[in-house]
Amino acid sequence: MTHPTPLTMGQQFGRRSWAEPWKIKMVEPLRMISPEERAGALVDAGFNTFLLRSDDVYIDLLTDSGTSAMSDRQWAGMMLGDEAYAGSRNFYHLEEAVRRFYGFRHILPTHQGRGAEHLISQVAIKAGQFVPGNMYFTTTRLHQELAGGHFVDVIIDEAHDPEHLHPFKGNMDLGKLAALIEREGAAQIAYVSLAGTVNMAGGQPVSMANIRAIRELCDRHGIRLFLDATRLVENAFFIQEREAGFAERSIAEILLEFCSYADGAWMSAKKDNLVNIGGWLAVNEDDLFEELRNLVVVYEGLHTYGGLAGRDMEALAIGIEESVQDDHVRSRIGQVRYLGELLTDWEIPIVQPVGGHAIFLDARRFYAHIPQDEFPAQTLAAELYLDSGIRSMERGIASAGRDAKTGDHNRPKLELTRLTIPRRVYTQAHMDVVAESVKAVHDKRDATRGLRMTYEPKYLRFFQARFERL
Ligand code: P70
C-alpha cells in the first residue's frame, strides 16, 4: 500500500526531510532592540513575558495560539464573510467542516477555547462532582472549578517524569480512573475530560488503545467522555507514527476514529485549526446540545456566530481542512523536532520525547540550584528574553496557582519553560537562533539567581503576576 499522502522529495529518497509544503508569499519584518532596552523592558514587565510588548520581542515563542500564518486560501475566504447576525453562510461551512473532520453532530462556534470550556462546564458539571482528566490545563480546570467541580488528575505517572520515554505519555491511567469511579460512585463523575497531546506534560499524545479503553470503562458506568480537541490533529500524527496498525492510515482518518469514541469536544481553534481567533464546541446528544445552544446566547452570541465574525468562521472552516493534511502536520512537527534535536545534541535538559507544539526546557535540571519557590522556569523565560529577545512561557509553579483549600502554592513535578512554535511562521534559521540562545543562557546558568513574586492576581495568576530578582 502506498503512503496516504506524497512524501517530501527528501523522504522519497530516504533522506531526513520535513521541508514545508508551501512557500512564502508575504512577509512581516521582525524588530530587534538592544540588550539595554531589553533589560528595561523586562523590568517594566515585572519579569513576566506575558507583560512584554510584542514590539520588544524578536522571536515570539510565547504560544502557538492564534499566532499561525493563514494560507492564501484562508485570506481569500476572509473576503467571503457573510456578516449577517443570524444564519451566516460561513457558519454552515464551519459546521460542515467540523462534522466532516471531527465527526460530531451538533456544533456551536465560540470566541475561543475557554468560551467553549465555560459552556460545557456550566451545563455538564453539578456542584460537588468530580472531573477526571489527563493532567490539568489552566483554563480548563478553572472553568471546571467555577462550575463547582473538582478536577482529578488521572494521567499515567510517566507523564510527570520529564525524562521518561513512554511513547504515549498523555495516556490516562485506567486504574486511577476506575479507582475514582469506585470510590465516588459513577453519579459523582461529571464526565471524563481527555485532552489530545497534553499541553502541560510537554505536548504528549494519547494512544488509540487508551481512548478505546476509556470509552469502554465510561460505557460500563454510563459516564460521558469529552475531548479537549485543541491539538488533536497533532495527536493523530503520533498515533500514525507510533501505534501499530496506523502507519498506513491518514491523519484525517485517525482523527475521525479518535473522535468517534467521544460524546463531544471543545476546541481552541487558534492552535491546530490555523486561525488567529476562534473556537467551537461540539456534542452528539440532542438534549445536551439544546441546553448549550441556549447558554451560548448569554455568553458568546447567537448560536450561528458565537462571538466570531462571518469571515473568521470562513477562515476557520478552510483552516480545519488544511490542518489535517499529512504533509502539513509532518513538517510542523518536523520543525519542532529539529529544534529539539539541536538542544539534545548540546545536552540541554528538555522534556523527552519531544511533543507536538513546543520544546519544553526542564528548568528544574537547568537551574538545579534555584528552589521551586524561587520560580526557576519563570527565571529561565526572563533570561532567554534578556539574551536574545526570544519570548517563551513559564509552565511551572507560577502556572499551577494555589491549592483552593490550603492556599499554599501547588507545586507541580514539572517545572518547565515552553518554547512554543507557531505554525507556518518561522524558518529553520530562526530555530538555529533559538537553540544558540538557549545554549548561551545554559552556559552561564550557575551565575543566575531566582525571582520573588511581588504581585499575585486571584485568577490564572501567571498571566499578570509581577516578579523581581532576588
Ligand atoms: C497556550 C494556549 C490554550 C488552551 C489549551 C488547551 C489544551 C484549552 C485552551 C484554551 C493559550 C493559553 C491559555 C492559558 C494559559 C496560557 C496560554 N492554550 N485547552 O498557549 O483555549 O486560549 O482559545 O481560550 O492549550 O497553550 P483559548
mmCIF file of C-alpha atoms and ligand atoms in Angstrom, residues 50 62-65 111-117 137-140 195-200 228-231 266-271 277-279 357 393-395 399 418 420 460 462-463, ligand 1:
data_model
loop_
_atom_site.group_PDB
_atom_site.id
_atom_site.type_symbol
_atom_site.label_atom_id
_atom_site.label_comp_id
_atom_site.label_asym_id
_atom_site.label_seq_id
_atom_site.Cartn_x
_atom_site.Cartn_y
_atom_site.Cartn_z
ATOM 1 C CA PHE A 50 3.020 37.939 29.190
ATOM 2 C CA LEU A 62 5.166 32.559 23.839
ATOM 3 C CA THR A 63 2.471 30.413 22.315
ATOM 4 C CA ASP A 64 1.216 28.610 19.218
ATOM 5 C CA SER A 65 -2.223 30.050 19.995
ATOM 6 C CA HIS A 111 -14.896 33.206 20.559
ATOM 7 C CA GLN A 112 -12.073 30.841 21.599
ATOM 8 C CA GLY A 113 -11.425 27.672 23.569
ATOM 9 C CA ARG A 114 -12.231 28.941 27.041
ATOM 10 C CA GLY A 115 -15.635 30.173 25.831
ATOM 11 C CA ALA A 116 -16.443 26.563 24.931
ATOM 12 C CA GLU A 117 -14.935 25.290 28.203
ATOM 13 C CA PHE A 137 -4.843 22.637 31.897
ATOM 14 C CA THR A 138 -5.095 26.103 33.422
ATOM 15 C CA THR A 139 -8.277 27.438 31.792
ATOM 16 C CA THR A 140 -9.956 24.022 31.558
ATOM 17 C CA ALA A 195 -7.006 16.147 26.032
ATOM 18 C CA GLY A 196 -5.099 15.190 22.885
ATOM 19 C CA THR A 197 -1.354 15.947 23.054
ATOM 20 C CA VAL A 198 -1.318 17.028 26.676
ATOM 21 C CA ASN A 199 -0.065 20.596 26.800
ATOM 22 C CA MET A 200 1.290 20.737 30.355
ATOM 23 C CA ASP A 228 -10.187 18.827 24.536
ATOM 24 C CA ALA A 229 -9.562 18.797 20.779
ATOM 25 C CA THR A 230 -7.181 21.764 20.785
ATOM 26 C CA ARG A 231 -4.174 19.795 19.472
ATOM 27 C CA TRP A 266 -14.311 21.685 22.924
ATOM 28 C CA MET A 267 -11.766 23.372 20.743
ATOM 29 C CA SER A 268 -9.369 26.269 20.811
ATOM 30 C CA ALA A 269 -9.241 26.671 17.024
ATOM 31 C CA LYS A 270 -6.311 29.071 17.464
ATOM 32 C CA LYS A 271 -3.956 26.062 17.526
ATOM 33 C CA ILE A 277 -9.122 33.682 16.705
ATOM 34 C CA GLY A 278 -11.950 31.202 17.211
ATOM 35 C CA GLY A 279 -13.189 28.096 18.926
ATOM 36 C CA HIS A 357 3.782 22.007 19.574
ATOM 37 C CA MET A 393 6.350 30.943 28.667
ATOM 38 C CA GLU A 394 6.568 29.637 32.222
ATOM 39 C CA ARG A 395 4.773 26.320 32.785
ATOM 40 C CA SER A 399 1.123 28.482 36.253
ATOM 41 C CA ARG A 418 7.947 26.383 26.924
ATOM 42 C CA THR A 420 6.164 27.171 21.553
ATOM 43 C CA LEU A 460 -4.779 32.449 36.411
ATOM 44 C CA PHE A 462 0.725 33.577 35.678
ATOM 45 C CA PHE A 463 -0.839 35.897 33.072
HETATM 46 C C1 P70 B 1 -1.488 28.065 25.040
HETATM 47 C C2 P70 B 1 -2.937 28.479 24.881
HETATM 48 C C3 P70 B 1 -4.992 27.320 25.312
HETATM 49 C C4 P70 B 1 -5.719 26.092 25.567
HETATM 50 C C5 P70 B 1 -5.071 24.835 25.528
HETATM 51 C C6 P70 B 1 -5.806 23.661 25.799
HETATM 52 C C7 P70 B 1 -5.152 22.331 25.780
HETATM 53 C C8 P70 B 1 -7.737 24.942 26.143
HETATM 54 C C9 P70 B 1 -7.081 26.127 25.891
HETATM 55 C C10 P70 B 1 -7.834 27.414 25.979
HETATM 56 C C11 P70 B 1 -3.264 29.822 25.480
HETATM 57 C C12 P70 B 1 -3.032 29.870 26.940
HETATM 58 C C13 P70 B 1 -4.065 29.621 27.813
HETATM 59 C C14 P70 B 1 -3.829 29.623 29.179
HETATM 60 C C15 P70 B 1 -2.538 29.836 29.642
HETATM 61 C C16 P70 B 1 -1.516 30.120 28.775
HETATM 62 C C17 P70 B 1 -1.764 30.126 27.417
HETATM 63 N N1 P70 B 1 -3.742 27.390 25.334
HETATM 64 N N2 P70 B 1 -7.107 23.755 26.105
HETATM 65 O O1 P70 B 1 -0.639 28.938 24.827
HETATM 66 O O2 P70 B 1 -8.071 27.934 24.727
HETATM 67 O O3 P70 B 1 -6.794 30.089 24.705
HETATM 68 O O4 P70 B 1 -8.510 29.576 22.965
HETATM 69 O O5 P70 B 1 -9.196 30.099 25.273
HETATM 70 O O6 P70 B 1 -3.771 24.727 25.228
HETATM 71 O O7 P70 B 1 -1.192 26.906 25.331
HETATM 72 P P1 P70 B 1 -8.149 29.513 24.411
#
